[in-house]
């Protein structure tokens, strides 16, 4: 997700994470209900997306992680086999995008086939082929390409997920042996080519475990998107974009400090697409990087000049709640959110479960919520899974007061070899995050922890998530968050608490704390091996509870959304497909 949630999901929140995200919108936009002077959306104009410098990690689809990136780029430049339509319907279903339909399966989800439409092309005018689909997936197995996104896609394609297999040799471990098209051995490549096999314009994916909602995943993630081999330049493509959507990047590469300008792609044929997915109303879409969320919000509240056709995909920071209260309600959108805020714990440095559980017990979630902004921001939670996800259940942490239990924390620390442990808490350096970090420091020190705060600059190189995803890092606890890459616990639990591969130098999915528990892994595998939805949900809820009871992470909050946008923006709609980020698919400039 990251994404994400989703994903990526994603995450993927105001500190910049959200993994992996979903993307969807309804043709013409159904957001604010405002139309142009003639009563409906029209083509033309420029929409500006304001975002914070240093939050993004890549525009290469293999490395894209943040949910806001997935939501935006899916509508502009990266088409998938399937997509979710622009709609306020929380139960939106995938529709065909590059493929002729939403996929066919003859064995209840163990194999999925998709056939490309005629006339779909890259920005250079070349046809998109089945080989491009195959190549696109293969790149997600290259650690150098996914390092910034940390392999969200292959979390689901690997042995702990649905497990992509060569049907002629199912025992061959593609996840462990295949390193992608640039460095993979001829043997591993041959196995991969059979696992994601091409026949004319049709690609077929073979899985060990049934993946009943694979069309949703194809819509939500970039993992199965095509990639043109002739465009390949390895890691040099981290900020380059090769479009097959209605827009293309005007510049040679995306500028992480400035942003980028997207103009119409002359080789995109709208007849191969749907206005329910990409209405593509504006002539130009600009991404402009700003210093912080406060700056973006101040500009939107002022609603001056070009900012009248601008929006910010992040929430109004709590420091701006009083100012935002004066904004015309027609420029404000609030909604439920699939995102949760939590803290990942580095299980390689904090090895004692009692120490980890002491952190959970000592955490004052009420104070954290108050610092983030109170009820406008969210509610305390006991899980990393949003209450909006089907199958959600409270975990054992719900038995701990949301204000914390310092006595219980001290009791747990007394069982360890070091009852006053020194720990380092890392966070992305925004004013709100700094205040929250101070609140956590205070509550933990009451229990006996000695806490050092480490603020990671928004323009740090490497970025925040690249730093915290590393296996070897001088960090014990760090800010995190997530949203399901599609509405399923499979898009939350495995990415965060499934054990990483033994040789992983960066956390896979979103397991940046390198948590590992064979009981959790077994519950995830059991869930994979059943097609009964209720059993899947029950097993994954057990996996979540087992993990948090072992101190895998510190649950904090289930977020709400609170957006402000320019007065000349029409069709503003945070929806399930975009992980409740504003969906560009139906957005337009009011005349």
XYZ file of C-alpha atoms in Angstrom:
591
model
C 0.000 0.000 0.000
C 2.297 1.832 1.720
C 1.749 2.567 0.960
C -0.295 1.635 -0.218
C -2.657 1.134 1.744
C -3.117 0.949 -0.208
C -1.416 0.191 -0.870
C -0.412 1.021 -0.438
C -2.489 1.337 1.286
C -1.359 2.381 2.703
C 0.200 3.961 4.017
C 0.084 5.589 3.391
C -0.743 9.695 6.944
C 0.520 13.092 7.948
C 4.010 11.809 8.682
C 4.269 10.478 5.178
C 3.642 6.883 5.265
C 0.612 5.133 4.178
C 1.409 2.145 2.411
C 0.161 0.930 -0.145
C -3.226 2.552 -1.365
C -6.349 1.849 -3.437
C -7.440 4.134 -6.246
C -10.982 4.768 -7.461
C -13.285 7.532 -8.633
C -16.609 7.995 -10.437
C -16.778 9.591 -13.828
C -17.369 13.314 -13.601
C -16.557 13.291 -9.914
C -19.129 13.135 -7.155
C -17.178 14.870 -4.461
C -18.372 18.354 -3.517
C -21.312 18.378 -5.910
C -20.095 21.716 -7.308
C -20.065 22.053 -11.079
C -18.897 24.533 -13.640
C -21.002 27.496 -14.656
C -22.948 25.296 -17.086
C -23.764 22.771 -14.352
C -21.155 20.077 -14.861
C -17.455 19.295 -15.164
C -15.591 20.426 -18.263
C -12.162 19.870 -19.782
C -9.342 22.347 -19.308
C -7.379 24.266 -16.728
C -4.625 23.333 -14.312
C -4.934 21.477 -11.025
C -2.065 21.704 -8.540
C -1.353 19.029 -5.953
C 0.661 20.394 -3.023
C 2.786 17.887 -1.124
C 5.649 17.899 1.343
C 9.265 17.805 0.199
C 11.041 14.547 0.963
C 7.972 12.389 1.505
C 8.165 10.512 -1.792
C 10.724 7.753 -2.318
C 10.416 7.092 -6.072
C 8.248 7.402 -9.168
C 9.529 4.109 -10.598
C 6.462 1.848 -10.148
C 8.600 -0.829 -8.478
C 9.678 1.650 -5.810
C 6.469 3.635 -5.316
C 5.267 3.110 -1.792
C 3.115 5.915 -0.430
C -0.643 5.575 -0.787
C -1.000 9.147 -2.031
C 1.486 8.444 -4.825
C -0.350 5.303 -5.870
C -3.690 7.117 -5.827
C -2.419 10.022 -7.928
C -0.104 8.267 -10.354
C -2.698 5.556 -11.045
C -4.998 8.205 -12.476
C -2.328 10.102 -14.412
C 0.399 7.851 -15.802
C 0.229 4.218 -14.667
C -2.632 2.024 -15.838
C -3.213 -1.437 -14.391
C -4.869 -4.594 -15.626
C -7.873 -3.515 -13.582
C -8.898 -0.349 -11.771
C -11.476 0.795 -9.274
C -13.946 3.423 -10.521
C -14.393 6.902 -9.097
C -17.359 6.485 -6.770
C -18.573 7.154 -3.249
C -19.681 3.505 -3.062
C -17.648 1.865 -0.288
C -18.191 -1.515 -1.950
C -16.779 -0.513 -5.346
C -15.764 -3.417 -7.569
C -12.863 -3.531 -10.048
C -13.446 -2.762 -13.718
C -11.262 -3.580 -16.720
C -8.430 -1.145 -17.394
C -5.642 -2.344 -19.716
C -7.267 -5.769 -19.790
C -10.431 -6.669 -21.686
C -12.126 -7.820 -18.487
C -11.425 -8.183 -14.777
C -9.700 -11.526 -15.226
C -10.777 -15.141 -15.483
C -10.045 -18.079 -13.221
C -11.041 -21.702 -13.679
C -9.759 -23.019 -10.351
C -11.189 -20.652 -7.738
C -8.300 -18.218 -7.829
C -5.153 -20.332 -8.187
C -4.640 -19.134 -11.746
C -5.725 -15.815 -13.221
C -5.643 -14.809 -16.891
C -5.937 -11.349 -18.419
C -5.939 -10.345 -22.085
C -4.719 -6.913 -23.152
C -7.023 -4.564 -25.035
C -6.168 -3.474 -28.555
C -4.787 0.042 -28.931
C -3.155 0.528 -25.511
C 0.194 2.246 -25.955
C 3.203 3.724 -24.200
C 3.922 7.429 -24.468
C 6.443 6.661 -27.249
C 3.590 5.207 -29.328
C 4.638 1.562 -29.003
C 2.019 -1.072 -28.181
C 1.849 -2.443 -24.661
C 2.495 -6.185 -24.853
C 2.135 -9.230 -22.668
C 5.928 -9.241 -22.352
C 5.661 -5.771 -20.796
C 3.264 -7.138 -18.180
C 5.621 -10.006 -17.460
C 8.613 -7.675 -17.253
C 6.788 -5.268 -14.956
C 6.140 -7.968 -12.379
C 9.666 -9.346 -12.689
C 11.158 -6.014 -11.607
C 9.467 -6.337 -8.207
C 11.871 -9.183 -7.423
C 14.929 -6.919 -7.819
C 15.959 -5.665 -4.379
C 17.751 -2.630 -5.827
C 14.582 -1.448 -7.564
C 12.141 -2.068 -4.718
C 14.405 -0.816 -1.914
C 12.507 2.472 -1.664
C 9.135 0.731 -1.728
C 10.362 -2.331 0.169
C 8.654 -4.962 -1.919
C 5.026 -4.412 -0.984
C 3.871 -6.329 -4.048
C 6.070 -9.377 -3.580
C 4.824 -9.650 -0.004
C 1.663 -11.057 -1.540
C 3.378 -12.934 -4.369
C 5.801 -14.751 -2.043
C 5.636 -17.927 0.021
C 4.027 -16.176 2.991
C 1.266 -14.906 0.729
C -0.280 -16.463 -2.342
C 3.055 -17.710 -3.674
C 3.627 -17.308 -7.419
C 4.809 -20.700 -8.716
C 6.030 -22.418 -11.850
C 3.228 -24.950 -12.506
C 5.730 -27.346 -14.088
C 7.878 -27.281 -10.943
C 5.798 -25.986 -7.998
C 8.525 -26.740 -5.456
C 10.923 -24.228 -7.015
C 11.170 -21.214 -4.677
C 10.846 -18.190 -6.957
C 10.742 -15.722 -4.077
C 14.133 -16.868 -2.750
C 15.914 -17.705 -5.996
C 14.770 -15.063 -8.449
C 16.391 -11.616 -8.259
C 14.658 -9.948 -11.184
C 15.392 -9.462 -14.874
C 18.611 -7.491 -14.435
C 20.562 -9.915 -12.255
C 18.509 -13.122 -12.143
C 19.997 -16.400 -13.344
C 18.775 -17.982 -16.571
C 17.330 -20.873 -14.541
C 15.374 -18.605 -12.197
C 14.184 -16.486 -15.124
C 12.851 -19.572 -16.895
C 10.851 -20.539 -13.804
C 9.491 -17.031 -13.444
C 8.454 -16.900 -17.106
C 6.352 -19.999 -16.562
C 4.843 -18.648 -13.336
C 3.689 -15.481 -15.104
C 3.297 -16.917 -18.581
C 2.448 -15.208 -21.854
C 0.465 -16.493 -24.805
C -0.124 -13.808 -27.385
C -1.770 -10.899 -25.575
C -2.809 -13.013 -22.585
C -0.858 -13.297 -19.335
C -1.595 -16.031 -16.792
C -0.471 -15.937 -13.168
C -0.073 -19.236 -11.305
C -0.392 -19.277 -7.506
C 0.020 -22.011 -4.961
C -2.776 -20.573 -2.834
C -6.115 -19.350 -4.119
C -6.246 -15.558 -4.482
C -9.952 -14.898 -4.788
C -9.681 -11.094 -4.813
C -6.656 -10.827 -7.107
C -8.446 -8.335 -9.435
C -8.671 -5.950 -6.466
C -4.938 -6.304 -5.839
C -4.169 -5.685 -9.511
C -6.152 -2.455 -9.273
C -4.541 -1.358 -6.013
C -0.859 -2.180 -6.553
C 1.609 -1.319 -9.298
C 3.181 -4.783 -9.025
C 1.335 -6.262 -12.015
C 1.534 -3.099 -14.125
C 3.456 -3.292 -17.419
C 6.969 -1.891 -17.864
C 8.658 -1.241 -21.192
C 11.980 -3.106 -21.266
C 13.563 -0.605 -23.668
C 12.945 2.120 -21.051
C 14.918 0.191 -18.413
C 17.878 1.944 -16.802
C 17.820 0.199 -13.432
C 18.099 2.439 -10.380
C 18.734 5.437 -12.688
C 14.984 5.323 -13.371
C 14.042 6.012 -9.757
C 12.525 9.388 -10.699
C 11.740 8.841 -14.405
C 8.233 8.061 -15.678
C 7.156 6.168 -18.795
C 3.430 6.774 -19.100
C 0.607 4.686 -20.531
C -2.034 6.973 -19.036
C -3.704 10.224 -20.127
C -0.777 12.394 -18.961
C 3.006 12.265 -19.144
C 5.718 14.001 -17.162
C 6.869 17.115 -19.016
C 10.334 17.058 -17.461
C 12.955 14.345 -18.028
C 12.690 13.314 -14.375
C 10.640 14.170 -11.325
C 12.328 16.730 -9.030
C 11.921 15.709 -5.396
C 12.491 19.267 -4.168
C 10.341 21.085 -6.718
C 7.838 18.606 -8.146
C 6.771 17.997 -11.726
C 4.310 19.000 -14.435
C 2.052 16.502 -16.161
C 0.715 17.324 -19.614
C -1.519 15.354 -21.955
C -0.059 12.198 -23.491
C -0.723 12.337 -27.249
C -0.428 8.545 -27.608
C -3.099 7.821 -24.993
C -6.382 6.733 -26.551
C -9.348 7.533 -24.275
C -11.403 4.976 -26.194
C -9.364 2.266 -24.453
C -10.214 3.725 -21.044
C -13.301 4.695 -19.056
C -14.276 8.134 -17.782
C -15.452 6.292 -14.670
C -11.764 5.599 -14.017
C -9.961 8.555 -15.615
C -12.085 11.480 -16.722
C -8.812 13.409 -17.304
C -10.513 16.804 -17.109
C -7.588 19.205 -16.509
C -5.153 19.944 -19.334
C -2.292 20.121 -16.863
C -1.641 18.660 -13.424
C 1.191 20.123 -11.375
C 2.786 18.495 -8.353
C 4.388 21.196 -6.212
C 6.553 20.375 -3.210
C 6.274 22.605 -0.136
C 8.108 22.727 3.193
C 5.524 21.142 5.463
C 1.806 20.333 5.931
C 1.263 23.663 7.651
C 2.469 25.579 4.582
C 0.179 23.629 2.266
C -2.805 24.146 4.566
C -2.146 27.881 4.991
C -2.148 28.348 1.235
C -5.397 26.453 0.787
C -7.103 28.343 3.600
C -6.026 31.636 1.956
C -7.440 30.394 -1.377
C -5.530 32.918 -3.445
C -4.617 32.907 -7.155
C -3.494 29.537 -8.485
C -4.179 27.941 -5.108
C -7.892 28.185 -5.871
C -7.339 25.145 -8.108
C -5.041 23.339 -5.664
C -5.404 20.630 -3.054
C -3.237 18.824 -0.507
C -3.607 15.020 -0.126
C -2.710 15.132 3.558
C -4.953 15.996 6.471
C -5.182 19.440 7.992
C -2.540 19.390 10.774
C -3.886 19.966 14.262
C -1.958 23.231 14.531
C -4.273 24.605 11.826
C -7.617 23.328 13.125
C -8.702 26.715 14.463
C -7.884 28.469 11.168
C -9.527 25.735 9.091
C -12.721 26.125 11.125
C -13.327 29.454 9.364
C -13.168 27.961 5.851
C -16.361 27.833 3.780
C -17.832 24.347 4.383
C -18.020 23.825 0.606
C -14.195 23.649 0.640
C -13.946 21.145 3.489
C -14.275 17.378 3.321
C -14.257 15.018 6.308
C -14.546 11.259 6.119
C -13.694 8.034 7.830
C -10.218 6.736 7.151
C -8.795 3.255 6.604
C -5.512 4.395 8.121
C -4.119 3.524 11.511
C -1.198 5.079 13.340
C 1.128 2.841 15.297
C 4.775 2.494 16.265
C 6.947 -0.271 14.895
C 9.396 -1.825 17.330
C 12.828 -2.985 16.194
C 12.724 -6.603 17.345
C 16.426 -7.007 16.540
C 17.413 -4.452 19.207
C 14.530 -4.901 21.673
C 14.611 -8.679 21.826
C 12.756 -9.234 25.107
C 8.943 -9.371 24.679
C 8.561 -7.973 28.198
C 10.427 -4.818 27.195
C 8.316 -4.457 24.091
C 5.071 -5.045 25.989
C 6.169 -2.520 28.617
C 6.299 0.084 25.845
C 2.732 -0.792 24.863
C 1.485 -0.665 28.445
C 3.153 2.678 29.181
C 1.813 4.398 26.055
C -0.748 7.117 26.760
C -2.890 6.858 23.615
C -5.272 9.514 24.905
C -2.436 12.031 25.174
C -1.186 11.061 21.718
C -4.664 11.656 20.262
C -4.970 15.009 22.019
C -1.601 16.082 20.626
C -2.559 15.082 17.094
C -5.705 17.183 17.410
C -8.341 15.207 19.286
C -11.478 13.682 17.854
C -11.038 15.429 14.490
C -7.905 13.358 14.024
C -9.132 9.919 15.138
C -9.808 7.527 18.008
C -7.549 5.286 20.157
C -7.231 1.724 18.865
C -5.780 -1.591 19.967
C -4.801 -2.800 16.497
C -2.855 -1.922 13.360
C -5.985 -2.967 11.413
C -8.548 -0.258 10.751
C -12.039 -0.815 12.104
C -13.198 -0.201 8.505
C -11.580 -3.437 7.305
C -13.875 -6.492 7.187
C -12.974 -8.928 9.960
C -11.492 -6.313 12.305
C -11.326 -7.335 15.956
C -9.975 -5.563 18.995
C -6.769 -7.120 20.338
C -5.643 -7.834 23.894
C -4.301 -4.270 24.063
C -7.932 -3.154 24.449
C -7.649 -4.426 28.041
C -5.047 -1.729 28.756
C -6.430 1.729 29.556
C -6.050 4.081 26.615
C -4.332 6.466 29.037
C -1.692 3.784 29.699
C -0.782 1.611 32.656
C 2.584 2.705 34.058
C 2.422 0.217 36.935
C 1.965 -2.672 34.494
C 4.857 -1.379 32.401
C 7.154 -1.250 35.446
C 6.074 -4.769 36.386
C 7.034 -6.040 32.923
C 10.373 -4.215 32.935
C 11.172 -5.720 36.342
C 11.137 -9.146 34.661
C 13.893 -8.133 32.235
C 17.661 -7.955 32.632
C 17.497 -4.164 32.267
C 14.552 -2.408 33.970
C 15.699 1.034 32.732
C 16.472 0.411 29.055
C 17.828 3.103 26.750
C 15.823 3.408 23.543
C 15.787 5.686 20.490
C 12.478 6.846 18.988
C 12.637 8.051 15.361
C 10.080 10.154 13.526
C 9.693 12.219 10.380
C 10.502 15.799 11.396
C 7.255 17.765 11.360
C 6.066 20.012 14.222
C 3.160 17.719 15.098
C 5.294 14.584 15.046
C 7.831 16.282 17.307
C 5.105 17.090 19.818
C 3.765 13.530 19.713
C 7.289 12.140 20.165
C 7.691 14.301 23.277
C 4.406 12.941 24.693
C 5.557 9.365 24.099
C 8.941 10.116 25.651
C 7.257 11.475 28.762
C 4.880 8.529 29.207
C 7.617 5.948 28.661
C 10.068 7.631 31.029
C 7.493 7.347 33.813
C 7.844 3.574 33.443
C 11.650 3.625 33.516
C 12.660 3.908 29.859
C 15.471 6.304 28.950
C 14.286 7.793 25.676
C 16.302 9.621 23.019
C 14.351 11.325 20.241
C 15.691 11.189 16.675
C 14.033 13.550 14.187
C 14.683 12.599 10.556
C 14.575 15.616 8.276
C 11.934 15.746 5.537
C 14.684 16.251 2.960
C 17.022 13.606 4.411
C 18.930 11.415 1.944
C 18.001 8.599 2.118
C 14.426 9.388 3.117
C 12.635 8.472 6.336
C 11.204 5.159 5.189
C 14.402 4.076 3.510
C 16.227 4.660 6.788
C 13.756 2.885 9.057
C 13.306 -0.039 6.640
C 17.003 -0.957 6.888
C 17.805 -4.092 8.864
C 20.773 -2.481 10.586
C 19.706 0.845 12.064
C 20.396 2.734 15.318
C 16.662 2.990 15.978
C 14.525 1.021 18.438
C 11.034 2.428 17.849
C 9.664 4.512 14.976
C 6.505 6.187 13.741
C 4.460 4.147 11.272
C 0.987 3.717 9.859
C -0.923 1.672 7.317
C -4.061 1.283 5.262
C -5.256 -1.847 3.495
C -4.206 -1.932 -0.170
C -7.671 -3.331 -0.789
C -10.516 -4.007 1.682
C -9.088 -7.162 3.257
C -7.072 -8.152 6.318
C -4.717 -9.907 3.896
C -3.659 -6.418 2.858
C -2.711 -5.484 6.426
C -1.549 -8.368 8.600
C 0.943 -10.227 6.331
C 2.753 -7.091 5.098
C 3.439 -5.892 8.640
C 4.083 -8.980 10.774
C 4.972 -11.798 8.385
C 8.641 -12.727 8.905
C 11.094 -11.190 6.459
C 13.255 -13.431 4.241
C 16.420 -14.461 6.102
C 18.742 -12.541 3.777
C 16.620 -9.367 3.597
C 18.594 -6.192 4.261
C 15.449 -4.057 4.110
C 12.107 -4.974 5.611
C 9.698 -6.540 3.132
C 6.156 -5.248 2.868
C 6.063 -3.022 5.931
C 7.817 -5.287 8.433
C 10.513 -2.694 9.075
C 10.879 -3.825 12.692
C 12.046 -7.249 11.467
C 9.504 -8.939 13.684
C 9.511 -12.740 13.409
C 7.199 -15.239 15.066
C 6.571 -18.750 13.713
C 3.104 -18.831 15.325
C 2.104 -15.685 13.458
C 3.544 -17.016 10.205
C 1.627 -20.270 10.631
C -1.682 -18.467 11.208
C -1.089 -16.414 8.047
C -0.362 -19.596 6.065
C -3.514 -21.232 7.420
C -5.513 -18.220 6.283
C -3.942 -18.524 2.834
C -4.946 -22.155 2.617
C -8.664 -21.622 3.088
C -11.162 -20.018 0.733
C -13.686 -19.497 3.541
C -13.748 -15.735 4.089
C -14.904 -15.932 7.703
C -12.108 -18.403 8.537
C -9.571 -16.191 6.787
C -10.677 -13.213 8.843
C -10.635 -15.173 12.089
C -7.133 -16.560 11.469
C -5.725 -13.168 10.503
C -7.316 -11.542 13.530
C -5.607 -14.235 15.634
C -2.305 -13.487 13.891
C -2.691 -9.785 14.685
C -3.515 -10.469 18.338
C -0.649 -12.958 18.675
C 1.793 -10.434 17.218
C 0.737 -7.458 19.328
C 0.631 -9.660 22.453
C 4.271 -10.485 21.679
C 5.096 -6.790 21.398
C 5.418 -6.561 17.625
C 4.147 -2.983 17.529
C 2.525 -0.266 19.636
C -1.051 0.489 18.468
C -2.063 4.123 18.686
C -4.951 5.532 16.659
C -7.501 4.918 13.919
C -7.469 8.088 11.843
C -10.171 10.315 10.398
C -9.766 12.459 7.274
C -9.979 16.257 7.299
C -9.249 18.017 3.997
C -9.341 21.613 2.768
C -9.119 22.414 -0.949
C -9.285 25.330 -3.379
C -12.587 27.028 -4.214
C -12.308 26.258 -7.932
C -11.731 22.517 -7.481
C -14.684 20.378 -8.516
C -15.198 16.657 -8.079
C -13.160 16.485 -4.861
C -13.733 12.949 -3.595
C -11.716 10.866 -1.115
C -12.857 7.309 -1.902
C -12.134 3.702 -1.114
C -10.220 3.251 -4.360
C -7.731 5.979 -3.493
C -7.399 4.822 0.123
C -9.469 7.891 0.933
C -6.934 10.312 -0.482
C -8.460 12.880 -2.867
C -9.026 11.027 -6.129
C -7.755 12.797 -9.248
C -9.828 10.579 -11.506
C -12.896 12.815 -11.442
C -11.384 16.112 -10.295
C -11.850 19.195 -12.478
C -11.465 22.981 -12.559
C -14.676 24.908 -12.014
C -15.339 27.547 -14.650
